[in-house]
PDB file of C-alpha atoms in Angstrom:
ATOM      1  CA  UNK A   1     132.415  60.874  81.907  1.00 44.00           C
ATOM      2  CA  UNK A   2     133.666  57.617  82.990  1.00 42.00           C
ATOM      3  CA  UNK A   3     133.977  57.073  87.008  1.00 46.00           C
ATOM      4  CA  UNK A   4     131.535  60.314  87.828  1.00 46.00           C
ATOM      5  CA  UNK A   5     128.186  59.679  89.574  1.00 44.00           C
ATOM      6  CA  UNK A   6     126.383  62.681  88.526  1.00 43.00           C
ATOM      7  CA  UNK A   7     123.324  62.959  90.295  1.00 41.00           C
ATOM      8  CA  UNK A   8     120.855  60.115  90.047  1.00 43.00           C
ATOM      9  CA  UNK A   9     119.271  58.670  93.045  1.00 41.00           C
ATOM     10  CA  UNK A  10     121.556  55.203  92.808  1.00 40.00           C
ATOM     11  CA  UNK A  11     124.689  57.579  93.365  1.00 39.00           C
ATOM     12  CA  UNK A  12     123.142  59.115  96.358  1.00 43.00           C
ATOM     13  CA  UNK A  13     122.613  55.604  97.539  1.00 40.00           C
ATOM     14  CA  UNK A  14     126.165  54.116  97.111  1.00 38.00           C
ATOM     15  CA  UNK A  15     127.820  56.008 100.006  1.00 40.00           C
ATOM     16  CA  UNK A  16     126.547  57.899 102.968  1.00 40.00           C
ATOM     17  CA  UNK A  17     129.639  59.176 104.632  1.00 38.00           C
ATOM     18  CA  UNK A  18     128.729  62.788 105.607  1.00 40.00           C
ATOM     19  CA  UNK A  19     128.355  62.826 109.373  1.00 39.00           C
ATOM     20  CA  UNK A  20     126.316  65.434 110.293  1.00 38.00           C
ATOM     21  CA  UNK A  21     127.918  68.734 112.291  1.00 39.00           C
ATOM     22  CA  UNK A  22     125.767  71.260 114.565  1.00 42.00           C
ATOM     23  CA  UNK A  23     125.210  73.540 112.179  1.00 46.00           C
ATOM     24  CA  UNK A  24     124.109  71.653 109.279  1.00 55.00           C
ATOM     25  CA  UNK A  25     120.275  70.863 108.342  1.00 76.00           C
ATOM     26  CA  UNK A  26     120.275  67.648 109.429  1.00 83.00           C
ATOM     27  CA  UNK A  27     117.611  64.842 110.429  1.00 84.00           C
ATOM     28  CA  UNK A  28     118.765  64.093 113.949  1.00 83.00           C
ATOM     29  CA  UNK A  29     116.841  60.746 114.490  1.00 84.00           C
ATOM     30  CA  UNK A  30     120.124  59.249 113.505  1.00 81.00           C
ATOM     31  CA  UNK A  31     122.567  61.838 114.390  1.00 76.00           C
ATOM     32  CA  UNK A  32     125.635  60.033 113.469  1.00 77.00           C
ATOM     33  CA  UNK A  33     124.492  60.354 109.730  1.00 82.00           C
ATOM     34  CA  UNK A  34     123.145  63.520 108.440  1.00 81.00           C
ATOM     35  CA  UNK A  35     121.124  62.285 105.734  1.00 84.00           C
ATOM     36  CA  UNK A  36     119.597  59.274 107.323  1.00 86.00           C
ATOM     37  CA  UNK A  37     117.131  57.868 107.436  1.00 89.00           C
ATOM     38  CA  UNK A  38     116.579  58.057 103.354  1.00 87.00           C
ATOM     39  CA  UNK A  39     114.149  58.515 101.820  1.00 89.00           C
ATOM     40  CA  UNK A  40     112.198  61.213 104.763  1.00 88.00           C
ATOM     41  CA  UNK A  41     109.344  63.618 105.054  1.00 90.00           C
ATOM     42  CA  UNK A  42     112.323  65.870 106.910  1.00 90.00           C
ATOM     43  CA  UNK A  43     113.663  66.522 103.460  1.00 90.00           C
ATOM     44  CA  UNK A  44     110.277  68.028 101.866  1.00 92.00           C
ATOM     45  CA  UNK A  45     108.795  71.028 102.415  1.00 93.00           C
ATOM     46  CA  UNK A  46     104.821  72.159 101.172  1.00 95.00           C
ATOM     47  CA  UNK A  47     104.470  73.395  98.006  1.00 96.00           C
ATOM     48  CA  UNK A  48     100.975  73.851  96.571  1.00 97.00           C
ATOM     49  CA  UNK A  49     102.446  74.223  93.195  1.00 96.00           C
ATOM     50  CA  UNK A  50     103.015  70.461  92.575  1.00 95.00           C
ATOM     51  CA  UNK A  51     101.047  67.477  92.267  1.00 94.00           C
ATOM     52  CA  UNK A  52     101.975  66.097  95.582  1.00 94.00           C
ATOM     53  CA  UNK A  53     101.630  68.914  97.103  1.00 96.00           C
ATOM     54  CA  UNK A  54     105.302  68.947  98.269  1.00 95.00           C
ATOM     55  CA  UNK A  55     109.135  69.260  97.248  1.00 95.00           C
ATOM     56  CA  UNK A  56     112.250  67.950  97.970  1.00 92.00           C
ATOM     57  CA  UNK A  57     114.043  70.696 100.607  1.00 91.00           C
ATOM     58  CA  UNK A  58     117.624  68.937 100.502  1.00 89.00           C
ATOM     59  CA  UNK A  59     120.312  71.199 101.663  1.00 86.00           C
ATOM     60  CA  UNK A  60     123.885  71.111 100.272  1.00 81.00           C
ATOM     61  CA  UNK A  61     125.039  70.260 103.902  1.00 78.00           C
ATOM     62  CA  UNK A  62     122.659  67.614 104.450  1.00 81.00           C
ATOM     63  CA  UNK A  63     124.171  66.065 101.111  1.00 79.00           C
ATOM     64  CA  UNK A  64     127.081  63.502 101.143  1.00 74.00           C
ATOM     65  CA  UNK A  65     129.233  63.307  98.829  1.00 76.00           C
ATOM     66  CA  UNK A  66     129.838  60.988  96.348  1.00 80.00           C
ATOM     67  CA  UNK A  67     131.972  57.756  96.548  1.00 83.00           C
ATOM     68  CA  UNK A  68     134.630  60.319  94.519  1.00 86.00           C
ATOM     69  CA  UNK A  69     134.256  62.633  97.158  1.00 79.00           C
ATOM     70  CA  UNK A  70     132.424  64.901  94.874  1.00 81.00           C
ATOM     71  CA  UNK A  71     129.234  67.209  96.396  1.00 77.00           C
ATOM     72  CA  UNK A  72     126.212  66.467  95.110  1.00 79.00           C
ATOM     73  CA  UNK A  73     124.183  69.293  93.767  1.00 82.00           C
ATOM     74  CA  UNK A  74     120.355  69.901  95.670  1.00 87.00           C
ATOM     75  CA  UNK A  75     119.313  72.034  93.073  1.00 89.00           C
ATOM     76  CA  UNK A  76     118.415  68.604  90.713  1.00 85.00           C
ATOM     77  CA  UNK A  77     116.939  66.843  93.504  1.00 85.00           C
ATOM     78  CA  UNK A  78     115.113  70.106  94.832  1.00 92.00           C
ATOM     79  CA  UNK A  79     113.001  70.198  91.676  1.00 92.00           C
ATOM     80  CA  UNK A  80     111.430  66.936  92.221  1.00 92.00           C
ATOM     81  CA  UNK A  81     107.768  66.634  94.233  1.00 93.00           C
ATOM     82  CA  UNK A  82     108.519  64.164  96.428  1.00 91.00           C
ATOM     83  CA  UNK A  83     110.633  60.815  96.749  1.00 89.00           C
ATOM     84  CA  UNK A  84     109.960  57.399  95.008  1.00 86.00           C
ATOM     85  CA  UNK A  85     107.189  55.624  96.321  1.00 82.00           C
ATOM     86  CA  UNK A  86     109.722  52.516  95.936  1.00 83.00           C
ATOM     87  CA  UNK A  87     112.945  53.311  96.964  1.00 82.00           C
ATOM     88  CA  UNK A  88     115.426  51.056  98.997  1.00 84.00           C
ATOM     89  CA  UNK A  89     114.628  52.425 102.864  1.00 85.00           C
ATOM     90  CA  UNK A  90     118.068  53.480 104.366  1.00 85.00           C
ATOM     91  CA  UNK A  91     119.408  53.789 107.722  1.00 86.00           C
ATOM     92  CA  UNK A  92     121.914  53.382 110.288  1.00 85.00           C
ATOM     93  CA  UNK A  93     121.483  50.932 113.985  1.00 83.00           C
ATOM     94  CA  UNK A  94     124.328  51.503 115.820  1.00 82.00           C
ATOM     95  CA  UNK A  95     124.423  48.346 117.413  1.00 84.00           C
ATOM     96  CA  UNK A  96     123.462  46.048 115.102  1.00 84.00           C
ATOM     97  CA  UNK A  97     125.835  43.174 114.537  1.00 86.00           C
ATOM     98  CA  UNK A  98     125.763  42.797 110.905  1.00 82.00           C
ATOM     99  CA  UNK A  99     126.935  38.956 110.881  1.00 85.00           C
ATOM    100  CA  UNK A 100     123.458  38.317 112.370  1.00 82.00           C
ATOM    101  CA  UNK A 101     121.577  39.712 109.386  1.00 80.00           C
ATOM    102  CA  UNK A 102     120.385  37.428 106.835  1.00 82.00           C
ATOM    103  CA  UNK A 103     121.740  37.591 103.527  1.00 82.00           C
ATOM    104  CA  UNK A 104     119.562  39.909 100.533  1.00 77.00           C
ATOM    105  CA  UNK A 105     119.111  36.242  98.897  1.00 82.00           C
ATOM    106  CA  UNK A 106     117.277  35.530 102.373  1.00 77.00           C
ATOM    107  CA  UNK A 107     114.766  38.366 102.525  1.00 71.00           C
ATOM    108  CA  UNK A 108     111.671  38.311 100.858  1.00 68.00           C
TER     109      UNK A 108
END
């Protein structure tokens, strides 16, 4: 339907707002951000059954929600073996002053 993300990887990109509380499975190199950094070996666990020889482990409270405010479901990214090998590395620097970034156009 129009204006839902569902759950590809882009919609799990768009909007990390979830901050992460003491009881929730969370990644606490960046504790201000539950699911950060993204993609990260904290999210797998071993599983002999696949390929890679590991599994996505995502928790529904280490989820955020969508820009909708819609919960994403684990279950779909659960199945998968592992993360992209090419996926856009996210994270959060507290003090980073973001007017001293270069623009994307910038970066190579």
């Amino acid at each position: 339907a129009s204006g839902e993300c569902g759950w590809h990887i882009c919609c799990f990109l768009i909007l990390f707002v979830q901050v992460m509380s003491e009881n929730s499975p969370c990644d606490p190199l960046v504790p201000q951000y539950c699911s950060l950094p993204f993609p990260n070996s904290f999210f797998t666990k071993k599983d002999s059954t696949t390929q890679t020889g590991i599994r996505i482990d995502m928790s529904p409270h280490s989820i955020p929600r969508d820009i909708f405010g819609k919960e994403l479901i684990p279950e779909q990214w659960n199945a998968f073996d592992g993360f992209s090998p090419f996926p856009s590395i996210l994270t959060y620097f507290p003090d980073v002053d973001p007017s001293n970034l270069p623009p994307h156009w910038d970066v190579m």
